[in-house]
GROMACS .gro file of C-alpha atoms in nm:
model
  306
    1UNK     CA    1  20.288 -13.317  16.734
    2UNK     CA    2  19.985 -13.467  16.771
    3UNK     CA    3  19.913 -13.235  17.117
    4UNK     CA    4  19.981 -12.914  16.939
    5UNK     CA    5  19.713 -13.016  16.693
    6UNK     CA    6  19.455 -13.081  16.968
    7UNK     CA    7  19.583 -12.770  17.150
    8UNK     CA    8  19.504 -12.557  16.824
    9UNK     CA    9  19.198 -12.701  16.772
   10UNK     CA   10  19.025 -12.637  17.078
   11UNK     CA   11  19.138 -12.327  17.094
   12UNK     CA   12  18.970 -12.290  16.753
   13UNK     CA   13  18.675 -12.398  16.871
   14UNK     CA   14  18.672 -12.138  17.179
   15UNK     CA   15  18.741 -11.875  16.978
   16UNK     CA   16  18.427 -12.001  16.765
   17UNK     CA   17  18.235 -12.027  17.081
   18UNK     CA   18  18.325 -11.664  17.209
   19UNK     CA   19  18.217 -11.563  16.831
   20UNK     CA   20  17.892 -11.695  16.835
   21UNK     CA   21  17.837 -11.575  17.230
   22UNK     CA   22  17.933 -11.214  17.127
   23UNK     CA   23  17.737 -11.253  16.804
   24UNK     CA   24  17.424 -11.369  16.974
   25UNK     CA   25  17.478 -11.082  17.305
   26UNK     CA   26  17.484 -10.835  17.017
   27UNK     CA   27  17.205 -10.927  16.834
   28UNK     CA   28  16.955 -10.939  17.158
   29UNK     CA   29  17.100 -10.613  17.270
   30UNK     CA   30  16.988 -10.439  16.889
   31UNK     CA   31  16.621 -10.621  16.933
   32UNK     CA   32  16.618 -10.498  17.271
   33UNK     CA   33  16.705 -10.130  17.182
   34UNK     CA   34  16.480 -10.153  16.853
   35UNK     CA   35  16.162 -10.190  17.122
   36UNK     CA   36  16.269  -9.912  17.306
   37UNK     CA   37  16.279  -9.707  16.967
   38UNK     CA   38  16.670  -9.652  17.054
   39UNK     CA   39  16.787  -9.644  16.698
   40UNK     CA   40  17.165  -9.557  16.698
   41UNK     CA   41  17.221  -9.836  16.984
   42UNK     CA   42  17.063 -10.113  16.763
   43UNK     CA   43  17.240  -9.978  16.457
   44UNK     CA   44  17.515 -10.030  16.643
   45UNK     CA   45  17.457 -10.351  16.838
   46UNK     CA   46  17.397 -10.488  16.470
   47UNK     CA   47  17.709 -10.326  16.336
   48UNK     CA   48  17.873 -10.513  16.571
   49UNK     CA   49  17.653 -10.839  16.492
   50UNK     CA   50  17.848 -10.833  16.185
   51UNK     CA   51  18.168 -10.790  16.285
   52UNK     CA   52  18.137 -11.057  16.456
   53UNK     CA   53  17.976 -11.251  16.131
   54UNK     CA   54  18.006 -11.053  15.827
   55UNK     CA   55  17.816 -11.239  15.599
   56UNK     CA   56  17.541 -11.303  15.830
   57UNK     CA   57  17.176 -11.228  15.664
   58UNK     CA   58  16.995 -11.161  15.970
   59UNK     CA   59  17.252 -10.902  16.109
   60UNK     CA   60  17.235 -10.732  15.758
   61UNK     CA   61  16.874 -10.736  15.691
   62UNK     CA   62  16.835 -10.582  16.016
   63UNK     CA   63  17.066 -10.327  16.007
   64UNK     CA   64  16.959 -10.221  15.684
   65UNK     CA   65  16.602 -10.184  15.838
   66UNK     CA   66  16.690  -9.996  16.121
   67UNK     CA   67  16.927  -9.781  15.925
   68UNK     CA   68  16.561  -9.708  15.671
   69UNK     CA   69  16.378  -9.650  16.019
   70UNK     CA   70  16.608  -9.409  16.107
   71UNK     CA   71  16.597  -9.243  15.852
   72UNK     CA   72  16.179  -9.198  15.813
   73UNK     CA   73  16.182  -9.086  16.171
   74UNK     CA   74  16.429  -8.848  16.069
   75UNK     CA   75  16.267  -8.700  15.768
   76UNK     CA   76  15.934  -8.697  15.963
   77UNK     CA   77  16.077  -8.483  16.213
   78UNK     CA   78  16.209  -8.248  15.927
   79UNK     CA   79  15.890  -8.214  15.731
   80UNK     CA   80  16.005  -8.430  15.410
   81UNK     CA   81  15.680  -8.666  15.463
   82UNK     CA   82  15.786  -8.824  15.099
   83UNK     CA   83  16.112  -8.906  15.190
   84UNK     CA   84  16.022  -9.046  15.523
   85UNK     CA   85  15.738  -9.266  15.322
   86UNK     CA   86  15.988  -9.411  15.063
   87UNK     CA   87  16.214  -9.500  15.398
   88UNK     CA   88  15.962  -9.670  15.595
   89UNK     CA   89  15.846  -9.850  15.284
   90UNK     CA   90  16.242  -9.965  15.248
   91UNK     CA   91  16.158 -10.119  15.623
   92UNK     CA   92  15.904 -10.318  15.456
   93UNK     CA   93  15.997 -10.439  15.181
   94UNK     CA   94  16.318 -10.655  15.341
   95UNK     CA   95  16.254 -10.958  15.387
   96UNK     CA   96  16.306 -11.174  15.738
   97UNK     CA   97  16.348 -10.856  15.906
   98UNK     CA   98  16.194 -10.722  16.221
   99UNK     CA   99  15.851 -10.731  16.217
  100UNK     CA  100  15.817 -10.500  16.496
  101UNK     CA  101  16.035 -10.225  16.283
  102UNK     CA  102  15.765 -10.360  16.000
  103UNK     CA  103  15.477 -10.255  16.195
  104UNK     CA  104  15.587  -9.930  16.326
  105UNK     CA  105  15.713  -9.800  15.943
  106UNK     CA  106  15.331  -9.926  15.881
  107UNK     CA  107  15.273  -9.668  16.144
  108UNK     CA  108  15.449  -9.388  16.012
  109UNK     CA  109  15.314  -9.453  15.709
  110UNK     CA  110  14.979  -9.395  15.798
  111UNK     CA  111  15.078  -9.060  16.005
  112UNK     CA  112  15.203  -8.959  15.714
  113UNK     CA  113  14.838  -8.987  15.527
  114UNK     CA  114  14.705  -8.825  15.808
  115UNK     CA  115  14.935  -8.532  15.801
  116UNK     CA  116  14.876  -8.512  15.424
  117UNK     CA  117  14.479  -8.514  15.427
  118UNK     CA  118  14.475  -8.296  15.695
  119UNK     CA  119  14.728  -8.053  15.496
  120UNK     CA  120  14.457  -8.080  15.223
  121UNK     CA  121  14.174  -7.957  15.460
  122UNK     CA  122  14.397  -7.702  15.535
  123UNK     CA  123  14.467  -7.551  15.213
  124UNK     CA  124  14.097  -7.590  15.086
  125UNK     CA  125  14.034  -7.365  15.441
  126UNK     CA  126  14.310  -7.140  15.332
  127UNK     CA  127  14.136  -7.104  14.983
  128UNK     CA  128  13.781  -7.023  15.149
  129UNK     CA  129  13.927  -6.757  15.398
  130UNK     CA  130  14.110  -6.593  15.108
  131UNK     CA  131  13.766  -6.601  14.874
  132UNK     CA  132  13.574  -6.466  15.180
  133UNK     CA  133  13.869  -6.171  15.224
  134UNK     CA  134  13.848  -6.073  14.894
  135UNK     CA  135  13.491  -6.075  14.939
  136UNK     CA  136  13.505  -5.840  15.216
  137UNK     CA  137  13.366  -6.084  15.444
  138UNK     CA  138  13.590  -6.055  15.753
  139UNK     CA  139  13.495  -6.175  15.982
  140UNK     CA  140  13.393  -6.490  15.798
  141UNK     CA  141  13.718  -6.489  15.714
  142UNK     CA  142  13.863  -6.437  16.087
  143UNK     CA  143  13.637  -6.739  16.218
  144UNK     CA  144  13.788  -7.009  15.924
  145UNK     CA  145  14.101  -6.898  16.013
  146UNK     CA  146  14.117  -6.904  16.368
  147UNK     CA  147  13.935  -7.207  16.408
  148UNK     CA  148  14.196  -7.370  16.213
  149UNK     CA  149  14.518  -7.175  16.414
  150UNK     CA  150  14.325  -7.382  16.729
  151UNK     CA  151  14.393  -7.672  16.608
  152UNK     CA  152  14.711  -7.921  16.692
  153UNK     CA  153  14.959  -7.749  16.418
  154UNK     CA  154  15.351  -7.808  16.588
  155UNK     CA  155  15.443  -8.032  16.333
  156UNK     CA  156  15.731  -7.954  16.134
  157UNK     CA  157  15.516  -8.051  15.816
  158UNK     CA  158  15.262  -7.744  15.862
  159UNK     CA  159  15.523  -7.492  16.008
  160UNK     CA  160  15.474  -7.288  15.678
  161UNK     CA  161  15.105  -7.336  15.604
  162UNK     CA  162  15.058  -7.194  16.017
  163UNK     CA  163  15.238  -6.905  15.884
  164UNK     CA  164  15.075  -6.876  15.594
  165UNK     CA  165  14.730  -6.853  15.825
  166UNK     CA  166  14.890  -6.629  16.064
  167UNK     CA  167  14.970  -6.399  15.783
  168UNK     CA  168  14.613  -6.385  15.641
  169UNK     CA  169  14.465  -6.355  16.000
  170UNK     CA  170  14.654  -6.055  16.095
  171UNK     CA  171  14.594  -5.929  15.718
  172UNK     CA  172  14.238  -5.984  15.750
  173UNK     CA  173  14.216  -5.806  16.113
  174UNK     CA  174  14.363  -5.521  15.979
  175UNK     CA  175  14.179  -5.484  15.644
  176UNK     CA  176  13.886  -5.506  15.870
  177UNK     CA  177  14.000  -5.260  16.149
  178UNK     CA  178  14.059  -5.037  15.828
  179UNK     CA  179  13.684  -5.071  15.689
  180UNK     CA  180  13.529  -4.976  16.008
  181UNK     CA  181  13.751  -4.687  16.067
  182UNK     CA  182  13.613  -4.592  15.683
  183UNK     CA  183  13.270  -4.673  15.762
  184UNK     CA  184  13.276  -4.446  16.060
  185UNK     CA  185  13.424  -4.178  15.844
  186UNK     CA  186  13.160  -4.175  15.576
  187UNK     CA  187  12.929  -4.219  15.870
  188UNK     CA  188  13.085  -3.908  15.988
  189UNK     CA  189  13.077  -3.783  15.656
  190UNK     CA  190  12.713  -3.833  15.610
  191UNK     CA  191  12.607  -3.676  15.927
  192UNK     CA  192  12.770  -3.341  15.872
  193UNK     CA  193  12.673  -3.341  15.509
  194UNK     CA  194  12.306  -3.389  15.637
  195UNK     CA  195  12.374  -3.112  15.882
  196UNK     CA  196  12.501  -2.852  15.615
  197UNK     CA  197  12.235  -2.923  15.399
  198UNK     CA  198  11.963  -2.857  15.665
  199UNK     CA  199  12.110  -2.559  15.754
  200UNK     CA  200  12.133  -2.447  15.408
  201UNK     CA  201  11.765  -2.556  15.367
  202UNK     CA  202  11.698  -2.339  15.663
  203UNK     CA  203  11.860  -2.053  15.579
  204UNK     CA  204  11.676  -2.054  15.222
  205UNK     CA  205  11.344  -2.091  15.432
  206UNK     CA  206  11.478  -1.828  15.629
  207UNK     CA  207  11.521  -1.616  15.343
  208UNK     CA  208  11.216  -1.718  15.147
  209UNK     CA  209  11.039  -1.556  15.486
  210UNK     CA  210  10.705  -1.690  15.558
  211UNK     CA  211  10.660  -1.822  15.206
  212UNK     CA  212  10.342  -1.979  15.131
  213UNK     CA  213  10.178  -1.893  15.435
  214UNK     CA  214  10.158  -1.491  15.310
  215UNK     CA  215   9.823  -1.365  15.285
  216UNK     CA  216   9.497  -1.323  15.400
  217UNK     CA  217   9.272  -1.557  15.570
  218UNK     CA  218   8.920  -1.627  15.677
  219UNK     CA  219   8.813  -1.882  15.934
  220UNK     CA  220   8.602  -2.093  15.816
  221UNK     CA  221   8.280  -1.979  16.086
  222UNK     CA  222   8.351  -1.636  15.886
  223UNK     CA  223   8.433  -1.516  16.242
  224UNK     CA  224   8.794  -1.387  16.223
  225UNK     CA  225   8.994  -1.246  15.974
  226UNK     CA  226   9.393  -1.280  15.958
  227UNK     CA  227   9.629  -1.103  15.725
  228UNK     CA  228  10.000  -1.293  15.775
  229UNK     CA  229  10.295  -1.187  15.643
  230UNK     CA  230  10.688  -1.239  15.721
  231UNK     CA  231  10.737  -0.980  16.005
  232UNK     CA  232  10.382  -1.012  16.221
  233UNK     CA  233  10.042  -1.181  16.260
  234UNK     CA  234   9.762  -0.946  16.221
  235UNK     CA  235   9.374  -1.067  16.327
  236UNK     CA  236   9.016  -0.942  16.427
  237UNK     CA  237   8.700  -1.027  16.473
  238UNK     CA  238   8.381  -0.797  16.332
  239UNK     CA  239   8.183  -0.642  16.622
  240UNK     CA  240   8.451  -0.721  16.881
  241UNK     CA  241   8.720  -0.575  17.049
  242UNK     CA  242   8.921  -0.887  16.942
  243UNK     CA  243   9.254  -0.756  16.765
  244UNK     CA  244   9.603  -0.924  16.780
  245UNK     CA  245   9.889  -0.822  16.631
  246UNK     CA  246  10.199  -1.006  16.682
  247UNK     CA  247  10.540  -0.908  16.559
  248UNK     CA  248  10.748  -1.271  16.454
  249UNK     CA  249  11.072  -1.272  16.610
  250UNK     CA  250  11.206  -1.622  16.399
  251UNK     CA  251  11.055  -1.884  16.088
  252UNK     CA  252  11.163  -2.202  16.125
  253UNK     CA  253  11.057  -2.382  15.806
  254UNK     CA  254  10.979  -2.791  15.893
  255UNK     CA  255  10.900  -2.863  15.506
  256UNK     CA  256  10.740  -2.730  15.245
  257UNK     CA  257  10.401  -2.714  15.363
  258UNK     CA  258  10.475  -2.648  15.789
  259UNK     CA  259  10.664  -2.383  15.937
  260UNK     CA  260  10.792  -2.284  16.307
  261UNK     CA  261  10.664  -1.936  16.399
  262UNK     CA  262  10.760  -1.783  16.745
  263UNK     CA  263  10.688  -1.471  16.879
  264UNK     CA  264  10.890  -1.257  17.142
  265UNK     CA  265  10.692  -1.404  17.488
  266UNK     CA  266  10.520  -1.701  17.388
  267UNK     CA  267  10.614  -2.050  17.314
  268UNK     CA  268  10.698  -2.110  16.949
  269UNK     CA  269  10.371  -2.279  16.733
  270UNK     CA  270  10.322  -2.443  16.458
  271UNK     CA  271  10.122  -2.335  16.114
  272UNK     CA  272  10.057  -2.603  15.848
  273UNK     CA  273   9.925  -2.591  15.493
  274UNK     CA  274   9.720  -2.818  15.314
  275UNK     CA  275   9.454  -2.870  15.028
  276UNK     CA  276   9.713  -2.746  14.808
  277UNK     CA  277   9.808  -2.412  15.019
  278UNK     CA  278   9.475  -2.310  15.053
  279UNK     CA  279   9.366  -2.396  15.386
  280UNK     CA  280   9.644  -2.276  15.684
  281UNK     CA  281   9.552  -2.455  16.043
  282UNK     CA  282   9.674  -2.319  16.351
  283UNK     CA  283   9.659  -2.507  16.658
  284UNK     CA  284   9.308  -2.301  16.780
  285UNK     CA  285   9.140  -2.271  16.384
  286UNK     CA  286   9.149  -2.307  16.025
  287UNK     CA  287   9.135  -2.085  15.769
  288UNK     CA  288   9.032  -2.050  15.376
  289UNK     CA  289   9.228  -1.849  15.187
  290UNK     CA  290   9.070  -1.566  15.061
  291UNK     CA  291   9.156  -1.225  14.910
  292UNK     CA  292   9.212  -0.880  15.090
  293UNK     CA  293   8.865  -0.732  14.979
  294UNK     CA  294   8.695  -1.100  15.119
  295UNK     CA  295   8.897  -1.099  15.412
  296UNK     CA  296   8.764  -0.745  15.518
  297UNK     CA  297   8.378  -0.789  15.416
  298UNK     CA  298   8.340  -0.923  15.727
  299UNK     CA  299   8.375  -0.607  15.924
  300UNK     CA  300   8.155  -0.425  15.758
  301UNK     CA  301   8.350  -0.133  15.677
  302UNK     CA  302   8.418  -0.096  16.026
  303UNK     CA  303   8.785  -0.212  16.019
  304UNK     CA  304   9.048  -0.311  15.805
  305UNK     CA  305   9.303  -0.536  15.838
  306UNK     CA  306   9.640  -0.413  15.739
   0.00000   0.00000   0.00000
């Protein structure tokens, strides 16, 4: 009797031993994954921790902790940055954990203020590209907007807000493509409207004939006489065989005071008006107005102009 009580016993006591061995194997093996960031092996190994010793603290306080880590890595690779905050602080706030587990949800904590300050920066740059759009300012606009796009934006956290610029940027391209193609149409606009109205200008002038230039006229030596009217040029000089008379083939009136004339074989000349219309220069003379009857005094009786 008294064998079979030592027999059980130390067979007790192995069994005790192989418990602790297979506790302690799994336990090293979780640490061991947790610095390689393997997460379902050390939830595992520490699973298994407890199986071997289910009300041991250590096993549970770091299986809890990696079960938190897992779950902040998890939410930060969704997006759910609030989530993956209140996880990592869970990591934390056990006690006797791992503090390598505590450093890197320290870690993800602070990525997570990062991600959410630069999300800030980003919105406030979404805001100013929107005000500078509705502004009409494109390509202010463009330059906020793609200067932002160039920046490191793969994170599941600003997958919406890079849409969101994408969407402007290819808004504001297009609003802008659309105001040059207007501007060139007024443009376009403008320049024949300029065109009709100087041809309509010109074909008043044209009708209006010589205009202001009509008359007669005495250069101011008192040495030739010119009578000028819409259809010819008529001059002459007193006690000279000096007569022209020059039929005008076209008027082209410049403004109000200057006007084109050509005549059939000669290059086309200008005549220009000034002191009020009553001087006419020519590009040889200038001439006073004067009246028929003063215009032919100066021949004497000789001639007259017609």
């Amino acid at each position: 009797m008294r064998k079979l009580v030592i027999l059980i016993g130390s067979f007790l006591l192995l069994l005790v031993g192989c418990s602790n061995e297979a506790y302690e194997q799994a336990i090293s093996e979780g640490v061991a994954a947790l610095e390689k960031e393997d997460y379902e092996k050390a939830e595992a190994s520490f699973a298994h921790a407890l199986e071997e010793k289910a009300d041991d603290k250590e096993a549970k306080v770091l299986l809890k902790q990696t079960e938190y880590m897992q779950e902040a890595v998890e939410q930060m690779e969704n997006g759910d940055l609030d989530t993956a905050a209140d996880a990592a602080q869970m990591v934390i706030d056990l006690e006797d954990g791992s503090t390598l587990l505590v450093e890197l949800a320290k870690e993800i904590q602070e990525e997570i203020e990062i991600y959410k300050e630069k999300y800030e920066e980003y919105i406030a740059s979404y805001e100013e590209a929107k005000k500078q759009y509705d502004s009409e300012e494109y390509d202010d606009a463009i330059v906020i907007l793609e200067a932002v796009l160039e920046e490191e934006m793969e994170h599941t956290f600003f997958e919406q807000v890079k849409l969101d610029f994408e969407d402007l940027l290819e808004e504001v391209k297009a609003a802008k493509e659309e105001a040059i193609l207007a501007a060139e149409e007024e443009e376009k606009r403008k320049v024949e409207e300029e065109a009709k109205q100087k041809q309509e200008e010109e074909q008043k002038a044209s009708a209006q004939g010589i205009g202001e230039l009509a008359g007669y006229w005495l250069s101011k030596e008192n040495n030739i006489a010119c009578h000028i009217t819409s259809s010819y040029m008529h001059c002459a000089m007193p006690y000279s065989d000096f007569i022209t008379h020059h039929e005008i083939s076209d008027i082209t009136h410049i403004n109000a005071t200057e006007v084109e004339i050509t005549i059939p074989g000669e290059a086309p000349f200008i005549l220009k008006l000034s002191d009020n219309n009553g001087t006419l220069h020519t590009p040889a003379y200038a001439y006073q107005r004067v009246s028929k009857e003063e215009a032919n005094a100066i021949f004497d009786g000789h001639y007259e102009l017609q």
